[in-house]
Amino acid sequence: MRLSQFHLRTSKETPADAEIASHRLMLKAGMIRKLAAGLYTWSPLGLRVLRKVERVVREEMNAAGAIELLMPSIQPRELWEETGRWEKFGGQLLKIKDRKEAEYAYGPTHEEVITDFARAELASYKQLPVTYYQIQTKFRDEIRPRFGVMRAREFLMKDAYSFHLTDEDLAREYRNMYDAYGRIFTRLGLKFRAVFADTGAIGGSASHEFHVLADSGEDAIAFSSATDYAANVELAEALAPGKRAAATETMRRIDTPTQKTCEDVAALMGIELARTVKSIALMGVDAENNPQFVLALVRGDHVANEIKLAKLPGLAEYRLATEAEILEHLGSEPGFLGPVGVKPSVQVVADRAVAAMVDFVVGANERGAHLAGVNWGRDLPEPVLVADLRNVVEGDPSPDGHGTLGIARGIEVGHVFQLGRKYAQAMGCTVLDETGKAATPAMGCYGIGVSRIVAAAIEQNHDANGILWPESMAPWRAAVCVINPKNDAGVAEAAEALYRELNAAGIETVLDDRGLRPGVMFGDIELIGIPHRIVVSERGLAAGTFEYRHRAAAEAEQLSRADVIARLQATQPA
């Protein structure tokens, strides 16, 4: 490819609406152009990178035994009603009507469609196990699309679905896909972690997310210092801290006229934030499905975990209590809430760390007052319900019993689920088993955000001058840059010969023959992230060398033709 014949339009200006590096650099490099909120055109340059990712994903899925198909992106309402997700999926589901007023959805995912395909195509256990996959455009109506293609409404996704007669076979394929994902991200040259995760709206019994590690990542990942344990912070278990110490203080009232937060109360008293307790007022339901007021207690320096709270009895669909409900049950206003002296009708739930505290500080259920020196069993009853209610923090013991937890930021680019029989059962998908009886197959679901990987790779690999692509994702691996080609036929001929030789050797190379000044030309090559730059100049030809520079290197080198080819062949990606 010659850049003089290619569409490349870079920009020196930093887009005003670009909040993160990938969005900024993809716009500056001319990889994408915004059409509307969350909708982007991929330029020829951007598409080259997208197709590189797609190729690796397709090769590894095929190698893992999956079979490619292509399903419609427009899906009839009737399928979504069979699974109950027409309403439950929420506002992200874009609903449309045709000229006959029939209702459809623009597919955000394809569990319903693949199950409909399977119930028509699969009749016997002899056809199982089977895994189908597609690489296709999806649409989710994000309430706030941002960060370019990182959180776009329209995106390219690889989604795969497997069908199994037994749970054991589902677990085997789950591991097969898990391993395939590891090979995909390794081949793409990305630093990543596979983490335990919540099954979320897709559902199922087991789930792992694959995260590209980057400081700009929206997700926090907890990982062990001693093993390969890793989990989304929302799911990682916070272990109990151990035996409670003996009380040393008596309970006393503290005036806190304007101090409503644990941070302000701790500052007023001159104590550590970890000695305070937050009281979170919630509304759930009791065993008879009647409204239940719940007071959840979390240490002042910890953050309550919404997913963990929702797993407690009666809190599956909890909400925050209103001020009126708080006044009714506690006789106080928010900012001064606490568990001491509450009515028997109030359900108190203590985090494990709170249950082990002594001499702690809580709200007094009285405006302008807190209680210090509070202790369990003396000033308030031992908590009836103790549970893990919080996010883990740096330094917590690892849940697997080895080492301590560190926290890193990650960008989710893949997710695997063991769905079980949820969708197959809802849609009446059955096969005949070995005995001739109808059996509902177990399903797995495995997704990769193909277009999101492009942005995530940039977040992990960039500098002040632009993108630093991993070899396997770069639009071209090498660029041959010609200095003054119009005024020196010998330089142009040498560059053309090197360009042809590199491509013949299997090294994907672009020839920058645009005739630009060296500074402008080199700036473009750095911005778009080509890993290897070879400069052909009159001075170099006279010395029998080419100026070679790796994108991440501080200085250029003078190499012979043979050394340039050997250098590039040594870094050839799989």
Tab-separated table of C-alpha atoms in Angstrom, residues 152-335:
chain	number	residue	atom	x	y	z
A	152	ALA	CA	-20.599	3.454	21.760
A	153	ARG	CA	-24.186	2.562	21.014
A	154	GLU	CA	-23.271	0.595	17.896
A	155	PHE	CA	-20.318	-1.788	18.122
A	156	LEU	CA	-18.792	-4.912	16.617
A	157	MET	CA	-18.998	-8.002	18.782
A	158	LYS	CA	-18.114	-11.669	18.613
A	159	ASP	CA	-20.808	-13.640	20.385
A	160	ALA	CA	-20.790	-17.419	20.723
A	161	TYR	CA	-23.333	-19.841	22.171
A	162	SER	CA	-22.910	-23.495	23.088
A	163	PHE	CA	-25.444	-26.288	23.679
A	164	HIS	CA	-24.838	-29.356	25.880
A	165	LEU	CA	-26.710	-32.367	27.144
A	166	THR	CA	-25.057	-32.234	30.580
A	167	ASP	CA	-23.779	-29.612	32.982
A	168	GLU	CA	-20.402	-31.366	33.018
A	169	ASP	CA	-20.076	-30.924	29.273
A	170	LEU	CA	-21.043	-27.250	29.598
A	171	ALA	CA	-18.261	-26.802	32.161
A	172	ARG	CA	-15.798	-28.410	29.737
A	173	GLU	CA	-16.721	-26.041	26.893
A	174	TYR	CA	-16.698	-23.075	29.279
A	175	ARG	CA	-13.058	-23.906	30.045
A	176	ASN	CA	-12.356	-24.373	26.344
A	177	MET	CA	-13.688	-20.896	25.563
A	178	TYR	CA	-11.886	-19.443	28.600
A	179	ASP	CA	-8.612	-20.818	27.260
A	180	ALA	CA	-9.376	-19.611	23.725
A	181	TYR	CA	-9.925	-16.100	25.064
A	182	GLY	CA	-6.551	-16.223	26.770
A	183	ARG	CA	-4.924	-17.132	23.445
A	184	ILE	CA	-6.783	-14.329	21.640
A	185	PHE	CA	-5.645	-11.590	23.997
A	186	THR	CA	-2.118	-13.003	24.163
A	187	ARG	CA	-1.846	-13.016	20.367
A	188	LEU	CA	-3.128	-9.435	20.283
A	189	GLY	CA	-0.226	-8.440	22.536
A	190	LEU	CA	-2.377	-7.161	25.396
A	191	LYS	CA	-1.793	-7.249	29.148
A	192	PHE	CA	-5.004	-8.688	30.551
A	193	ARG	CA	-6.612	-10.472	33.483
A	194	ALA	CA	-9.472	-12.953	33.630
A	195	VAL	CA	-11.593	-12.211	36.686
A	196	PHE	CA	-14.569	-13.741	38.475
A	197	ALA	CA	-17.609	-11.616	37.705
A	198	ASP	CA	-21.321	-11.185	38.321
A	199	THR	CA	-23.627	-12.692	35.692
A	200	GLY	CA	-25.665	-9.467	35.444
A	201	ALA	CA	-28.525	-9.108	32.935
A	202	ILE	CA	-27.429	-12.124	30.878
A	203	GLY	CA	-27.872	-14.482	33.834
A	204	GLY	CA	-26.348	-17.874	34.512
A	205	SER	CA	-24.425	-19.761	37.160
A	206	ALA	CA	-20.784	-18.863	36.450
A	207	SER	CA	-19.069	-15.938	34.805
A	208	HIS	CA	-15.617	-14.532	34.052
A	209	GLU	CA	-14.730	-11.152	32.590
A	210	PHE	CA	-11.554	-10.500	30.610
A	211	HIS	CA	-10.053	-7.092	31.284
A	212	VAL	CA	-7.326	-5.211	29.466
A	213	LEU	CA	-5.319	-3.505	32.210
A	214	ALA	CA	-5.203	0.279	31.861
A	215	ASP	CA	-5.193	3.191	34.299
A	216	SER	CA	-8.233	4.663	32.540
A	217	GLY	CA	-10.307	1.497	32.996
A	218	GLU	CA	-13.808	1.940	34.403
A	219	ASP	CA	-13.704	-1.333	36.343
A	220	ALA	CA	-11.690	-2.045	39.477
A	221	ILE	CA	-10.086	-5.489	39.629
A	222	ALA	CA	-8.888	-7.203	42.784
A	223	PHE	CA	-6.015	-9.654	42.367
A	224	SER	CA	-3.905	-11.788	44.683
A	225	SER	CA	-0.235	-11.007	45.297
A	226	ALA	CA	0.543	-14.723	45.526
A	227	THR	CA	-1.709	-16.569	43.036
A	228	ASP	CA	-3.629	-16.027	39.796
A	229	TYR	CA	-6.846	-15.252	41.705
A	230	ALA	CA	-8.589	-12.179	40.298
A	231	ALA	CA	-12.136	-10.870	40.537
A	232	ASN	CA	-14.133	-7.786	39.812
A	233	VAL	CA	-14.130	-5.675	42.983
A	234	GLU	CA	-17.926	-5.922	42.990
A	235	LEU	CA	-17.681	-9.702	43.352
A	236	ALA	CA	-14.455	-10.304	45.318
A	237	GLU	CA	-15.197	-11.598	48.814
A	238	ALA	CA	-14.094	-9.505	51.799
A	239	LEU	CA	-13.098	-12.037	54.434
A	240	ALA	CA	-14.000	-11.694	58.119
A	241	PRO	CA	-11.193	-9.894	60.007
A	242	GLY	CA	-11.010	-12.347	62.923
A	243	LYS	CA	-11.934	-12.355	66.589
A	244	ARG	CA	-13.317	-9.183	68.120
A	245	ALA	CA	-11.159	-7.463	70.757
A	246	ALA	CA	-12.393	-6.471	74.214
A	247	ALA	CA	-14.169	-3.142	74.754
A	248	THR	CA	-12.142	-0.367	76.408
A	249	GLU	CA	-14.535	2.620	76.274
A	250	THR	CA	-17.964	3.497	77.606
A	251	MET	CA	-20.657	4.771	75.287
A	252	ARG	CA	-21.028	8.564	75.241
A	253	ARG	CA	-22.859	11.207	73.254
A	254	ILE	CA	-20.876	13.521	70.942
A	255	ASP	CA	-22.255	16.807	69.640
A	256	THR	CA	-21.968	16.909	65.842
A	257	PRO	CA	-24.072	19.936	64.863
A	258	THR	CA	-23.103	20.000	61.183
A	259	GLN	CA	-21.128	16.782	60.794
A	260	LYS	CA	-23.264	14.325	58.805
A	261	THR	CA	-20.634	12.136	57.144
A	262	CYS	CA	-18.238	9.649	58.691
A	263	GLU	CA	-15.335	11.684	57.297
A	264	ASP	CA	-16.524	14.874	59.015
A	265	VAL	CA	-17.253	13.107	62.305
A	266	ALA	CA	-13.832	11.422	62.323
A	267	ALA	CA	-12.131	14.761	61.619
A	268	LEU	CA	-14.071	16.464	64.443
A	269	MET	CA	-13.128	13.746	66.931
A	270	GLY	CA	-9.558	13.359	65.686
A	271	ILE	CA	-9.925	9.610	65.120
A	272	GLU	CA	-9.329	7.255	62.215
A	273	LEU	CA	-12.169	6.921	59.719
A	274	ALA	CA	-12.018	3.143	60.269
A	275	ARG	CA	-13.457	3.643	63.778
A	276	THR	CA	-16.736	5.019	62.400
A	277	VAL	CA	-19.734	3.117	61.019
A	278	LYS	CA	-22.027	4.150	58.156
A	279	SER	CA	-25.720	3.325	58.525
A	280	ILE	CA	-27.464	2.845	55.174
A	281	ALA	CA	-31.271	2.877	55.290
A	282	LEU	CA	-32.890	0.513	52.785
A	283	MET	CA	-36.345	-0.805	51.963
A	284	GLY	CA	-36.744	-4.487	51.136
A	285	VAL	CA	-39.345	-7.143	51.904
A	286	ASP	CA	-39.760	-9.638	54.742
A	287	ALA	CA	-40.512	-13.368	54.488
A	288	GLU	CA	-44.202	-12.607	53.815
A	289	ASN	CA	-43.253	-10.116	51.079
A	290	ASN	CA	-44.273	-7.132	53.215
A	291	PRO	CA	-42.179	-3.920	53.208
A	292	GLN	CA	-39.140	-4.250	55.511
A	293	PHE	CA	-36.944	-1.393	56.761
A	294	VAL	CA	-33.277	-2.462	56.798
A	295	LEU	CA	-30.266	-0.722	58.341
A	296	ALA	CA	-27.057	-1.923	56.668
A	297	LEU	CA	-23.850	-1.148	58.580
A	298	VAL	CA	-20.503	-0.646	56.811
A	299	ARG	CA	-17.237	0.655	58.236
A	300	GLY	CA	-16.687	4.352	57.555
A	301	ASP	CA	-13.688	3.811	55.288
A	302	HIS	CA	-15.382	1.062	53.264
A	303	VAL	CA	-17.808	1.262	50.328
A	304	ALA	CA	-21.079	-0.692	50.386
A	305	ASN	CA	-21.412	-3.169	47.519
A	306	GLU	CA	-24.778	-2.980	45.754
A	307	ILE	CA	-24.492	-6.452	44.229
A	308	LYS	CA	-23.718	-8.077	47.581
A	309	LEU	CA	-26.579	-6.212	49.273
A	310	ALA	CA	-28.990	-7.444	46.597
A	311	LYS	CA	-28.067	-11.053	47.377
A	312	LEU	CA	-29.291	-10.800	50.979
A	313	PRO	CA	-32.733	-12.178	51.943
A	314	GLY	CA	-35.457	-9.677	51.081
A	315	LEU	CA	-33.118	-7.251	49.293
A	316	ALA	CA	-33.163	-8.645	45.748
A	317	GLU	CA	-34.915	-5.486	44.544
A	318	TYR	CA	-34.081	-3.112	47.380
A	319	ARG	CA	-34.091	0.673	47.209
A	320	LEU	CA	-32.857	3.462	49.415
A	321	ALA	CA	-35.370	4.468	52.077
A	322	THR	CA	-37.019	7.874	51.766
A	323	GLU	CA	-36.592	10.584	54.403
A	324	ALA	CA	-40.174	9.972	55.489
A	325	GLU	CA	-39.504	6.232	55.956
A	326	ILE	CA	-36.317	6.980	57.878
A	327	LEU	CA	-38.192	9.356	60.170
A	328	GLU	CA	-40.931	6.766	60.723
A	329	HIS	CA	-38.581	3.922	61.655
A	330	LEU	CA	-35.650	5.737	63.296
A	331	GLY	CA	-37.144	9.068	64.354
A	332	SER	CA	-34.228	10.895	62.783
A	333	GLU	CA	-33.018	12.524	59.602
A	334	PRO	CA	-30.222	11.257	57.319
A	335	GLY	CA	-26.709	12.055	58.522
